[in-house]
XYZ file of C-alpha atoms in Angstrom:
774
model
C 60.567 62.232 29.459
C 58.457 60.885 26.621
C 59.950 58.159 24.460
C 58.343 59.673 21.368
C 59.877 62.306 19.159
C 58.972 65.928 19.851
C 56.510 67.368 17.326
C 58.232 69.271 14.533
C 56.696 71.980 12.377
C 57.527 74.261 9.486
C 55.824 77.650 9.262
C 56.283 77.963 5.510
C 58.707 76.864 2.794
C 60.124 78.397 -0.402
C 57.575 78.645 -3.222
C 59.774 79.053 -6.239
C 60.887 75.501 -7.070
C 64.350 74.000 -7.201
C 64.746 75.087 -10.835
C 62.807 78.364 -10.484
C 59.793 76.749 -12.104
C 57.413 79.374 -10.709
C 59.427 82.268 -12.155
C 59.466 80.830 -15.643
C 55.794 79.859 -15.521
C 54.791 83.344 -14.384
C 56.838 85.165 -16.976
C 55.668 82.825 -19.718
C 52.059 83.525 -18.773
C 52.604 87.288 -18.539
C 54.218 87.359 -21.974
C 51.392 85.356 -23.547
C 53.611 82.377 -24.389
C 51.498 80.118 -22.171
C 48.067 80.313 -20.602
C 46.713 80.427 -17.067
C 46.132 76.680 -17.032
C 49.837 75.998 -17.546
C 50.718 78.420 -14.770
C 48.267 76.854 -12.337
C 49.473 73.346 -13.217
C 53.057 74.339 -12.411
C 51.958 75.874 -9.122
C 50.084 72.721 -8.152
C 53.119 70.553 -8.884
C 55.352 72.769 -6.762
C 52.949 72.593 -3.826
C 52.844 68.813 -4.048
C 56.648 68.622 -4.103
C 56.896 70.855 -1.042
C 54.379 68.853 0.966
C 55.940 65.504 0.033
C 59.437 66.665 0.960
C 58.324 67.819 4.390
C 56.486 64.539 4.877
C 59.632 62.626 3.923
C 61.580 64.491 6.620
C 59.016 63.462 9.199
C 57.646 66.965 9.781
C 54.426 66.597 11.752
C 52.930 70.056 11.198
C 53.150 70.717 7.467
C 51.807 74.104 6.310
C 49.407 74.698 3.445
C 48.428 78.059 1.940
C 52.027 79.201 2.406
C 52.273 79.092 -1.397
C 51.497 82.196 -3.451
C 51.663 83.057 -7.120
C 53.009 86.486 -6.191
C 52.686 87.512 -2.538
C 50.826 86.220 0.517
C 49.730 89.702 1.641
C 48.272 90.324 -1.812
C 46.565 86.934 -1.544
C 44.982 88.017 1.722
C 43.786 91.323 0.281
C 42.197 89.481 -2.640
C 40.742 86.832 -0.338
C 38.899 89.415 1.772
C 37.795 91.545 -1.173
C 40.085 94.521 -0.477
C 40.423 95.434 -4.147
C 40.663 99.133 -5.051
C 38.094 100.459 -7.509
C 40.679 101.265 -10.205
C 41.002 97.556 -11.034
C 37.386 97.358 -12.184
C 36.399 94.449 -9.934
C 32.635 94.229 -9.446
C 32.392 91.394 -6.939
C 32.588 87.638 -7.179
C 35.705 85.576 -7.906
C 38.835 87.617 -8.596
C 40.467 86.854 -11.937
C 44.189 86.349 -12.353
C 44.144 89.402 -14.615
C 42.928 91.527 -11.712
C 45.295 89.810 -9.264
C 48.340 90.523 -11.416
C 47.155 94.049 -12.198
C 47.232 94.746 -8.455
C 50.766 93.377 -8.331
C 52.217 94.786 -11.543
C 49.897 97.489 -12.800
C 48.042 97.546 -16.106
C 49.061 99.619 -19.077
C 46.470 102.156 -20.210
C 45.875 101.032 -23.786
C 43.451 98.753 -25.548
C 46.031 96.019 -26.014
C 46.260 95.676 -22.261
C 42.525 95.921 -21.623
C 41.602 93.904 -18.549
C 38.815 91.410 -18.007
C 36.394 94.135 -16.911
C 37.174 96.547 -19.740
C 39.420 98.683 -17.505
C 42.614 99.860 -19.153
C 45.247 101.773 -17.165
C 45.747 100.980 -13.487
C 48.834 101.517 -11.341
C 50.055 98.701 -9.129
C 49.669 98.624 -5.391
C 52.542 100.148 -3.461
C 55.264 97.673 -2.590
C 57.461 97.650 0.492
C 59.564 95.315 2.588
C 58.048 92.613 4.774
C 59.127 93.783 8.232
C 62.949 93.866 8.195
C 63.454 91.157 5.563
C 64.479 91.373 1.919
C 61.082 90.116 0.787
C 58.609 92.635 -0.674
C 54.870 92.607 -0.093
C 52.082 94.481 -1.844
C 50.551 97.086 0.469
C 46.765 96.690 0.738
C 44.728 99.856 0.228
C 41.706 100.353 2.478
C 39.081 103.079 2.643
C 37.285 104.266 5.759
C 34.051 102.674 4.525
C 35.791 99.505 3.336
C 33.619 96.416 3.013
C 35.026 92.901 3.106
C 33.806 89.622 1.655
C 35.258 86.147 1.313
C 36.054 86.208 -2.393
C 38.487 83.289 -2.418
C 38.740 80.021 -0.522
C 42.353 79.415 -1.523
C 43.334 78.243 2.003
C 40.561 75.617 1.892
C 41.416 74.600 -1.655
C 45.078 74.068 -0.813
C 44.202 72.136 2.344
C 41.987 69.795 0.316
C 44.647 69.531 -2.396
C 47.156 68.234 0.162
C 44.523 66.011 1.751
C 43.949 64.338 -1.619
C 47.660 63.441 -1.592
C 47.296 61.850 1.826
C 48.980 64.740 3.634
C 47.232 66.442 6.541
C 48.346 70.067 6.715
C 48.040 73.063 8.982
C 46.703 75.971 6.891
C 48.519 79.302 7.236
C 46.689 82.632 7.369
C 47.963 86.163 7.758
C 46.296 87.387 10.937
C 43.619 90.079 10.713
C 45.346 92.550 13.025
C 48.683 92.346 11.201
C 46.881 92.603 7.849
C 45.169 95.819 8.920
C 48.373 97.207 10.426
C 50.254 96.648 7.172
C 47.487 98.197 5.065
C 47.504 101.766 3.809
C 44.517 104.059 4.464
C 43.387 105.881 1.322
C 40.882 108.649 0.865
C 41.582 110.098 4.288
C 43.648 109.604 7.416
C 42.111 106.967 9.686
C 43.151 104.031 11.838
C 42.849 100.867 9.767
C 42.247 98.876 12.970
C 38.828 100.521 13.081
C 37.905 98.116 10.255
C 38.519 95.026 12.409
C 34.831 94.453 13.303
C 33.923 94.303 9.618
C 36.914 92.096 8.720
C 36.523 89.448 11.433
C 33.326 87.908 10.027
C 35.261 87.050 6.863
C 37.896 85.258 8.951
C 35.143 83.469 10.869
C 33.613 82.278 7.598
C 36.989 81.039 6.385
C 37.821 79.227 9.643
C 34.455 77.477 9.572
C 35.131 76.363 6.003
C 38.542 75.009 7.036
C 37.053 73.119 9.975
C 34.392 71.645 7.725
C 37.115 70.525 5.302
C 38.818 68.618 8.134
C 41.467 70.999 9.482
C 42.165 70.563 13.196
C 44.860 73.252 13.548
C 45.366 76.525 11.704
C 48.466 78.718 11.870
C 47.602 82.399 12.106
C 50.561 84.744 11.682
C 50.546 87.901 13.781
C 54.126 89.185 13.505
C 52.838 92.608 14.561
C 53.248 91.276 18.105
C 56.998 91.921 17.892
C 56.398 95.602 17.099
C 55.725 98.539 19.398
C 51.973 98.236 19.961
C 49.795 100.660 21.854
C 47.041 99.616 24.251
C 44.370 99.883 21.546
C 46.276 97.555 19.227
C 46.816 95.050 22.023
C 43.114 95.186 22.781
C 42.346 94.644 19.115
C 44.289 91.381 19.285
C 42.469 90.298 22.434
C 39.059 91.060 20.920
C 39.877 89.441 17.593
C 40.972 86.103 19.020
C 38.210 85.986 21.582
C 35.738 86.326 18.725
C 37.489 83.868 16.423
C 37.937 81.310 19.178
C 34.238 81.398 20.023
C 33.207 81.211 16.380
C 35.007 77.927 15.664
C 35.630 76.234 19.024
C 36.752 72.923 17.518
C 39.540 74.436 15.410
C 42.814 75.051 17.238
C 44.873 78.154 16.502
C 48.671 78.274 16.556
C 49.443 81.977 16.764
C 52.797 82.619 15.090
C 55.046 85.528 15.998
C 58.494 86.044 14.497
C 61.277 88.476 13.617
C 61.813 89.594 17.202
C 60.873 89.437 20.861
C 57.369 89.767 22.228
C 58.758 92.112 24.886
C 56.022 94.222 26.408
C 53.470 92.363 24.288
C 54.217 89.091 26.086
C 51.261 89.257 28.474
C 48.960 90.185 25.621
C 50.165 87.272 23.479
C 49.902 84.729 26.263
C 46.389 85.830 27.152
C 44.961 85.550 23.662
C 42.325 82.865 23.161
C 44.618 80.611 21.127
C 45.777 77.056 21.671
C 49.412 77.541 20.752
C 52.028 80.261 20.500
C 55.099 80.317 18.272
C 58.073 82.450 19.330
C 61.276 83.366 17.511
C 64.255 82.176 19.552
C 66.821 83.156 16.905
C 66.126 86.882 16.892
C 65.155 86.839 20.579
C 66.659 83.840 22.405
C 66.340 85.668 25.703
C 62.544 85.363 25.702
C 62.454 81.583 26.098
C 62.450 81.499 29.890
C 59.812 84.199 30.276
C 57.513 82.608 27.708
C 57.913 79.113 29.158
C 57.336 80.342 32.704
C 54.174 82.308 31.980
C 52.447 80.321 29.228
C 49.040 78.973 30.180
C 48.757 75.409 31.359
C 47.922 73.247 28.391
C 49.036 75.810 25.826
C 51.342 74.443 23.131
C 54.606 76.339 22.704
C 56.235 76.316 19.283
C 59.934 77.092 19.703
C 61.626 78.738 16.718
C 65.055 77.237 17.278
C 66.440 77.155 13.709
C 67.212 80.311 11.751
C 64.568 80.727 9.054
C 66.424 83.734 7.614
C 70.029 82.617 7.434
C 71.933 79.664 6.040
C 74.322 78.578 8.775
C 74.300 75.070 10.165
C 72.875 74.961 13.666
C 74.680 73.880 16.812
C 72.222 71.090 17.475
C 73.747 69.944 20.755
C 73.621 73.468 22.170
C 69.985 73.832 21.084
C 69.123 70.483 22.670
C 70.705 71.492 25.938
C 68.977 74.884 25.933
C 65.456 73.611 25.370
C 65.668 70.390 27.375
C 64.584 72.057 30.659
C 61.554 73.592 28.963
C 60.502 70.240 27.516
C 61.019 68.600 30.892
C 58.948 71.227 32.678
C 56.034 71.481 30.224
C 55.963 68.001 28.772
C 56.858 66.881 25.265
C 53.221 66.949 24.163
C 53.069 70.725 24.713
C 56.205 71.575 22.703
C 56.768 71.954 18.988
C 60.143 72.577 17.370
C 60.242 74.819 14.312
C 62.321 77.322 12.370
C 62.148 80.876 13.677
C 59.870 81.936 10.788
C 58.850 80.786 7.334
C 61.779 79.435 5.343
C 60.630 81.591 2.421
C 63.787 83.621 3.127
C 66.389 80.864 2.548
C 67.393 78.810 -0.510
C 65.825 75.428 -1.101
C 68.521 72.737 -1.136
C 72.253 72.845 -0.437
C 72.763 69.638 -2.412
C 72.183 71.575 -5.627
C 75.462 73.411 -4.957
C 78.153 71.165 -6.414
C 80.871 73.813 -6.765
C 81.017 75.325 -3.272
C 84.178 75.033 -1.225
C 83.862 71.799 0.748
C 84.592 73.417 4.100
C 82.075 76.196 3.553
C 79.446 73.728 2.388
C 79.881 71.738 5.597
C 78.952 74.868 7.576
C 75.659 75.550 5.750
C 72.026 74.445 5.884
C 69.336 75.501 3.382
C 65.610 74.804 3.741
C 65.844 71.095 2.990
C 68.773 70.680 5.376
C 66.931 72.636 8.064
C 64.114 70.128 7.783
C 66.717 67.463 8.435
C 67.986 69.386 11.460
C 64.422 69.600 12.756
C 64.100 65.851 12.386
C 67.294 65.311 14.381
C 66.199 67.669 17.145
C 62.761 66.091 17.267
C 64.360 62.735 18.031
C 67.060 64.082 20.354
C 65.041 63.500 23.505
C 63.921 60.389 25.368
C 64.352 56.921 23.977
C 65.146 58.054 20.435
C 68.183 60.141 21.390
C 70.736 57.423 20.491
C 69.454 57.478 16.907
C 70.830 60.982 16.379
C 74.030 60.946 18.442
C 76.241 60.918 15.345
C 74.291 63.771 13.726
C 74.704 65.889 16.860
C 78.449 65.204 16.932
C 78.842 66.015 13.230
C 77.165 69.372 13.728
C 79.390 70.204 16.704
C 82.541 69.368 14.730
C 81.432 71.588 11.859
C 80.786 74.514 14.208
C 84.250 74.139 15.773
C 86.006 73.827 12.408
C 84.372 76.991 11.125
C 85.445 79.004 14.179
C 89.088 77.951 13.763
C 89.347 78.207 9.974
C 91.932 80.477 8.339
C 89.383 80.965 5.552
C 87.281 82.897 8.043
C 89.900 84.856 9.953
C 92.223 87.546 8.479
C 94.253 89.318 11.205
C 95.196 92.230 8.891
C 91.557 93.048 8.164
C 90.660 92.807 11.821
C 93.493 95.168 12.773
C 92.524 97.764 10.143
C 88.898 97.758 11.282
C 89.931 98.123 14.903
C 91.985 101.220 14.034
C 89.119 103.186 12.398
C 88.541 106.575 14.048
C 86.101 109.471 13.738
C 88.360 111.497 11.425
C 87.813 108.939 8.659
C 84.058 109.597 8.720
C 84.068 113.362 8.089
C 84.116 115.271 4.767
C 86.583 118.170 4.677
C 83.885 120.888 4.497
C 80.154 121.221 5.053
C 77.659 120.603 2.249
C 77.129 124.297 1.468
C 80.841 124.732 0.732
C 81.040 121.482 -1.224
C 77.932 122.298 -3.269
C 79.369 125.530 -4.614
C 82.550 123.752 -5.706
C 80.614 120.887 -7.298
C 78.168 123.138 -9.185
C 81.039 125.144 -10.627
C 82.699 121.950 -11.792
C 79.609 120.183 -13.206
C 77.648 123.128 -14.677
C 74.399 121.175 -14.828
C 71.035 122.726 -15.799
C 68.211 123.253 -13.340
C 66.402 120.024 -12.469
C 69.217 117.791 -13.774
C 68.151 114.428 -15.161
C 69.824 111.103 -14.538
C 69.016 107.454 -13.920
C 69.745 105.343 -10.873
C 72.412 103.220 -12.540
C 71.459 100.002 -14.288
C 69.900 99.501 -17.715
C 68.014 96.440 -19.002
C 69.840 93.159 -18.696
C 68.653 91.814 -22.033
C 68.676 88.169 -23.008
C 71.753 88.924 -25.137
C 73.606 90.287 -22.103
C 72.630 87.328 -19.953
C 73.545 84.854 -22.682
C 76.960 86.447 -23.177
C 77.637 86.365 -19.441
C 76.589 82.727 -19.239
C 78.685 81.818 -22.287
C 81.708 83.508 -20.753
C 81.157 81.661 -17.474
C 80.971 78.350 -19.348
C 84.116 79.132 -21.314
C 82.232 79.306 -24.616
C 83.009 83.020 -25.006
C 86.553 84.201 -24.366
C 87.280 86.926 -21.859
C 88.457 89.199 -24.677
C 85.300 88.663 -26.736
C 83.109 89.118 -23.655
C 84.904 92.370 -22.837
C 84.337 93.595 -26.394
C 80.650 92.694 -26.139
C 80.244 94.644 -22.875
C 82.103 97.597 -24.369
C 79.643 97.662 -27.277
C 76.678 97.526 -24.910
C 78.180 100.286 -22.796
C 78.892 102.504 -25.789
C 75.366 101.948 -27.082
C 73.962 103.010 -23.705
C 76.123 106.132 -23.597
C 75.101 107.155 -27.115
C 71.422 106.539 -26.377
C 71.594 108.594 -23.140
C 73.223 111.467 -24.990
C 70.505 111.342 -27.616
C 67.787 111.132 -25.000
C 69.075 114.337 -23.412
C 70.026 113.029 -19.989
C 72.351 115.357 -18.104
C 74.291 112.881 -15.955
C 74.970 109.494 -17.513
C 75.647 106.001 -16.241
C 77.545 103.182 -17.899
C 74.597 100.790 -17.595
C 76.216 98.050 -15.473
C 76.069 95.436 -18.232
C 79.083 93.705 -16.742
C 77.276 93.237 -13.426
C 75.141 90.249 -12.586
C 73.683 91.883 -9.469
C 74.379 95.074 -7.536
C 75.612 93.117 -4.515
C 76.945 89.934 -6.087
C 79.188 91.833 -8.490
C 81.042 93.457 -5.619
C 81.040 90.397 -3.426
C 82.720 88.396 -6.164
C 85.573 90.896 -6.111
C 85.908 91.029 -2.326
C 87.506 88.495 -0.044
C 85.315 86.802 2.567
C 82.368 86.263 0.177
C 81.079 83.081 -1.451
C 78.481 82.586 -4.183
C 76.063 79.904 -5.179
C 74.650 78.684 -8.470
C 71.140 77.653 -7.451
C 70.468 79.256 -4.055
C 67.659 81.528 -5.194
C 65.286 83.298 -2.830
C 62.233 85.365 -3.692
C 62.494 89.139 -3.596
C 59.065 89.860 -5.094
C 56.825 88.193 -7.651
C 59.085 86.496 -10.181
C 62.125 88.492 -9.067
C 64.551 86.119 -7.350
C 68.049 86.794 -6.061
C 71.009 84.719 -4.927
C 72.335 86.541 -1.866
C 76.093 86.338 -1.344
C 77.345 84.481 1.691
C 79.662 86.517 3.898
C 81.665 83.813 5.638
C 84.948 85.543 6.500
C 86.777 88.823 7.018
C 86.221 91.236 4.110
C 88.801 93.177 2.090
C 89.310 94.474 -1.478
C 92.216 92.803 -3.290
C 92.109 95.211 -6.273
C 89.944 97.942 -7.898
C 86.511 96.691 -8.911
C 84.854 99.335 -11.111
C 87.481 101.875 -12.131
C 88.318 100.393 -15.544
C 84.681 100.265 -16.672
C 84.028 103.777 -15.429
C 87.087 105.092 -17.287
C 85.958 103.408 -20.483
C 82.434 104.873 -20.263
C 83.694 108.359 -19.417
C 86.061 108.263 -22.379
C 83.044 108.055 -24.696
C 81.350 111.317 -23.672
C 81.875 114.864 -22.483
C 78.950 114.545 -20.083
C 79.651 113.348 -16.524
C 79.310 109.610 -15.971
C 78.594 108.488 -12.431
C 80.829 105.981 -10.735
C 78.411 103.349 -9.441
C 78.974 101.471 -6.186
C 76.838 99.544 -3.735
C 77.109 100.761 -0.166
C 78.264 98.675 2.788
C 74.921 98.584 4.606
C 73.120 97.372 1.492
C 75.765 94.738 0.796
C 75.348 93.589 4.378
C 71.543 93.616 4.408
C 71.248 91.845 1.054
C 73.658 89.064 1.960
C 73.570 86.043 4.186
C 75.789 87.443 6.924
C 78.163 85.499 9.136
C 76.659 84.963 12.580
C 79.910 84.655 14.525
C 80.500 88.413 14.852
C 78.292 91.480 15.089
C 76.676 92.927 11.971
C 78.224 96.291 12.853
C 81.735 94.825 12.726
C 81.055 93.064 9.423
C 79.698 96.318 7.978
C 82.788 98.239 9.027
C 84.993 95.800 7.125
C 82.853 96.180 3.987
C 82.885 99.974 4.353
C 86.684 100.053 4.366
C 86.757 98.007 1.160
C 84.274 100.323 -0.595
C 86.156 103.391 0.708
C 89.231 102.205 -1.162
C 87.168 102.024 -4.370
C 85.698 105.503 -3.888
C 89.159 106.998 -3.504
C 90.399 105.187 -6.605
C 87.437 106.460 -8.649
C 88.125 110.028 -7.584
C 91.789 109.687 -8.488
C 90.722 108.373 -11.905
C 88.708 111.571 -12.456
C 85.149 110.703 -11.466
C 83.232 113.885 -10.606
C 80.156 112.051 -9.320
C 80.213 108.809 -7.339
C 76.979 107.131 -6.317
C 77.096 104.823 -3.310
C 73.734 103.089 -3.220
C 72.240 102.372 0.171
C 68.990 100.955 -1.146
C 68.569 98.745 1.898
C 69.579 101.066 4.710
C 66.134 101.437 6.214
C 65.115 97.811 5.856
C 67.790 96.878 8.370
C 66.150 99.130 10.929
C 65.204 97.124 14.030
C 61.504 96.587 14.520
C 61.533 98.167 17.978
C 62.213 101.884 18.194
C 64.297 101.384 21.331
C 66.835 99.544 19.162
C 66.963 102.074 16.316
C 69.690 104.327 17.614
C 72.265 101.581 17.916
C 71.657 100.365 14.360
C 71.528 103.815 12.787
C 74.692 104.890 14.577
C 76.816 102.114 13.093
C 75.013 102.106 9.721
C 75.550 105.847 9.180
C 79.154 105.590 10.395
C 79.727 102.854 7.818
C 78.317 104.966 4.974
C 80.343 107.998 5.995
C 83.446 105.830 6.202
C 83.009 104.932 2.524
C 82.280 108.490 1.351
C 84.553 110.743 3.388
C 87.902 110.037 1.774
C 87.229 112.344 -1.197
C 87.603 116.090 -1.695
C 84.907 118.768 -1.861
C 84.776 118.770 -5.679
C 83.562 115.159 -5.815
C 79.788 114.885 -5.578
C 78.608 111.897 -3.568
C 75.176 110.479 -4.431
C 73.241 107.744 -2.710
C 69.988 105.945 -3.487
C 67.464 104.504 -1.058
C 64.471 102.229 -1.748
C 61.052 101.729 -0.161
C 61.744 104.060 2.698
C 59.412 105.833 5.049
C 61.742 108.666 5.946
C 59.835 110.639 8.566
C 61.089 108.620 11.481
C 64.767 108.456 10.445
C 65.239 111.791 8.707
C 67.901 112.852 11.208
C 69.952 109.787 10.320
C 69.525 110.375 6.577
C 70.750 113.926 6.995
C 73.695 112.590 9.008
C 74.758 110.495 5.995
C 75.761 113.865 4.484
C 75.415 112.673 0.881
C 75.433 115.576 -1.563
C 72.478 114.086 -3.485
C 70.008 111.402 -2.435
C 67.580 109.726 -4.838
C 64.526 107.985 -3.422
C 61.447 106.050 -4.516
C 58.369 108.257 -4.380
C 56.222 107.706 -7.474
C 53.773 105.223 -5.959
C 53.267 107.492 -2.966
C 52.781 110.554 -5.235
C 55.668 112.349 -3.536
C 54.153 111.931 -0.059
C 57.525 110.651 1.182
C 58.987 114.106 0.556
C 56.914 115.552 3.404
C 59.616 114.391 5.797
C 62.292 116.318 3.905
C 60.135 119.437 3.789
C 59.290 119.521 7.499
C 62.880 118.681 8.441
C 64.239 121.325 6.037
C 66.648 118.834 4.559
C 69.562 120.933 3.211
C 71.076 118.724 0.504
C 69.809 117.771 -2.962
C 67.143 115.142 -3.673
C 66.041 113.136 -6.703
C 62.497 111.901 -6.047
C 61.605 109.097 -8.420
C 59.050 110.196 -11.000
C 58.088 106.813 -12.390
C 57.643 103.344 -10.957
C 60.150 100.966 -12.503
C 58.573 97.906 -10.854
C 55.610 98.120 -13.224
C 55.795 97.568 -17.002
C 53.559 100.558 -17.728
C 55.085 103.698 -19.270
C 53.848 106.889 -17.584
C 53.192 109.887 -19.781
C 54.916 113.269 -19.750
C 51.991 114.936 -18.007
C 51.913 112.288 -15.282
C 55.586 112.760 -14.475
C 55.353 116.526 -14.758
C 52.475 116.448 -12.290
C 54.630 114.514 -9.831
C 57.377 117.105 -10.228
C 54.862 119.845 -9.484
C 54.045 118.001 -6.268
C 57.768 117.713 -5.526
C 58.280 121.481 -5.979
C 55.730 122.079 -3.235
C 58.019 120.200 -0.877
C 61.514 121.067 -2.154
C 63.239 124.192 -3.405
C 64.131 124.208 -7.096
C 67.867 124.106 -6.470
C 67.439 120.842 -4.534
C 65.493 118.927 -7.150
C 66.905 116.222 -9.440
C 64.780 114.177 -11.843
C 65.185 110.414 -12.064
C 63.317 107.081 -12.069
C 62.415 105.371 -8.807
C 65.153 102.763 -9.054
C 67.511 100.978 -11.430
C 66.185 99.755 -14.779
C 67.861 96.357 -14.884
C 64.617 94.375 -14.719
C 62.780 96.356 -17.388
C 62.828 96.043 -21.183
C 64.298 98.631 -23.531
C 60.931 99.160 -25.224
C 59.615 100.273 -21.824
C 62.698 102.181 -20.730
C 63.306 104.312 -23.811
C 59.864 105.944 -24.012
C 59.727 106.343 -20.237
C 63.101 108.125 -20.111
C 62.099 110.273 -23.088
C 58.953 111.282 -21.205
C 60.974 111.936 -18.062
C 63.400 114.239 -19.864
C 60.479 116.043 -21.497
C 58.849 116.489 -18.091
C 62.057 117.983 -16.686
C 62.355 120.375 -19.625
C 58.768 121.497 -19.152
C 59.586 122.171 -15.523
C 62.544 124.350 -16.535
C 60.233 126.393 -18.735
C 57.837 126.938 -15.838
C 60.549 127.831 -13.317
């Protein structure tokens, strides 16, 4: 075996900066406090830091163009000139104004007039990147779409790194995946039909990269882990045959991730590319098949570290597993890498100075994963003795975690094992429950409500931070939150909402708040990951068995309800969402972890009902995003996910109305499972799709009640009464009047009050106009 270290590679790294520099630079620019130059300077500094850190860890294949100001799919759309007409672009370079209008929308008034004189423009639709918690902007393409290379950002970033003395491997989103993720507009057509007109743009870009000095380019085609038909497989074959011929001196590392190649294996291995990356975390079983059938001379990039989770790797076990492959193919034809871009994990564990020491010893963030790559790269041949201690340290940490009493709670395990079907069934069917609930609530037709949260103002955040530091006493902080809650109740009453919420001012995050009150969870101070744009989250870490030591929300609900005669919803986050928006322990199945969480939330639901709550909302915003990428795996996931939701909701009587909320969901293909949740009311995001998502509920004849979102809360623009009323007219074509609720798309935590108040006023007015028409 070679005496040299195995080549190591990273497919992408976090963009946001150790101190969230990108977030603050973006928001400062958007607010007008700083200019574009300041934003671009910050971005350049972050890129340089990322490249230099990877170089310091000895990473051989360092990516460039993995950085984005907002989203890499949006970057690709802009790069190829896929810019819808409503943004007023007339060719040539794309301004940041247009770029951010595509991401965030543009308000329709003169003060927000864009660079081309265009005023109002809604943002592109946003949805989840495969089955991750990252959002991408959905490109819009027309049947007669033309493409042009409008940006050479990949070349510019390659040259930027080169000027620092760092030779990088540029990253591109592959043309077939780009088209598959895009949305056809103006008619129903196959976006892959546009491939012949798109490929010349990729050819032009690859030639520019080769001219700049690039020898390898990473092209991401994660669509290869999806169910592809013969035409889509052929599209891949044709695309890479053409690209390979166009730039014969530039080598392509084709990156797949998030699952197994499966029946696309032959297709992937026969593409005209020089290397293939495979995800061995999500699909470890594919290693032998890939290694056995890869072409002679083809480089295999093995994704052996988890790019989506934060657990320390068992380095010795990984070494032993891949050693035969390295021996058989030769060290020069193997690269070691994370399973996917490390965009999905926090930056540096060393920033966490307050974590439990044992837990910290079990973790690895992006920087630590680079260190693990370095160890594994040297773990073969003559350099193996250099890393013997590091391998032993990792093995000891793995063993200590498995044996720890901090992880294992026999009482929780016994309760979960005893769960049976009777705990997942409401007493009566929806039709019986609905009559009881309507008699109790006496709501008007088309009842109005919000999803739950209200703006987390700077005053709220400052008070929370002051309380955490000890600068504001618990009593004073409680009084502050009570005032905020009362103000929200009074404003909702004045606005004319029918079902109120307490506003969630005491909550830092819809998952973190609950995790902090549950056993088995841990929290960080600086472990931010990007959700979308400048929206970052710190996912909880589920490290042990989960239980609820005491009630979590009952006191705040009781306080809010005491202020009004109108019903106030009890607001909870569902078990599947808590699971999917956390870093989950990897030493037991996700289904078993979810069952434990469901039992804890069930206890809270029962306590809320006993306290008098008439409506309890159990948000499952992330239920669909956990759906496996292959349809053959859907049933297993949906079975345990729906069981978990029903376990939380089925301990209450008929008179208690159970709501749930779901985000970014294409419902057609899982409508049976949604119906099986048996929630009395479901609210969903539909405004950006102009109620198209409701088609599934119409064709299925969904029996329960639905609140389709009538305005997009992810954009700062305030839609008018007529716009929302028009959406409700569209909704009435798909739902019966007695099914229809009126609400925003999602929670309002990230918005400002000066956006929220007029938008809610318009929403209530739209609902009242609908009542007059009915």
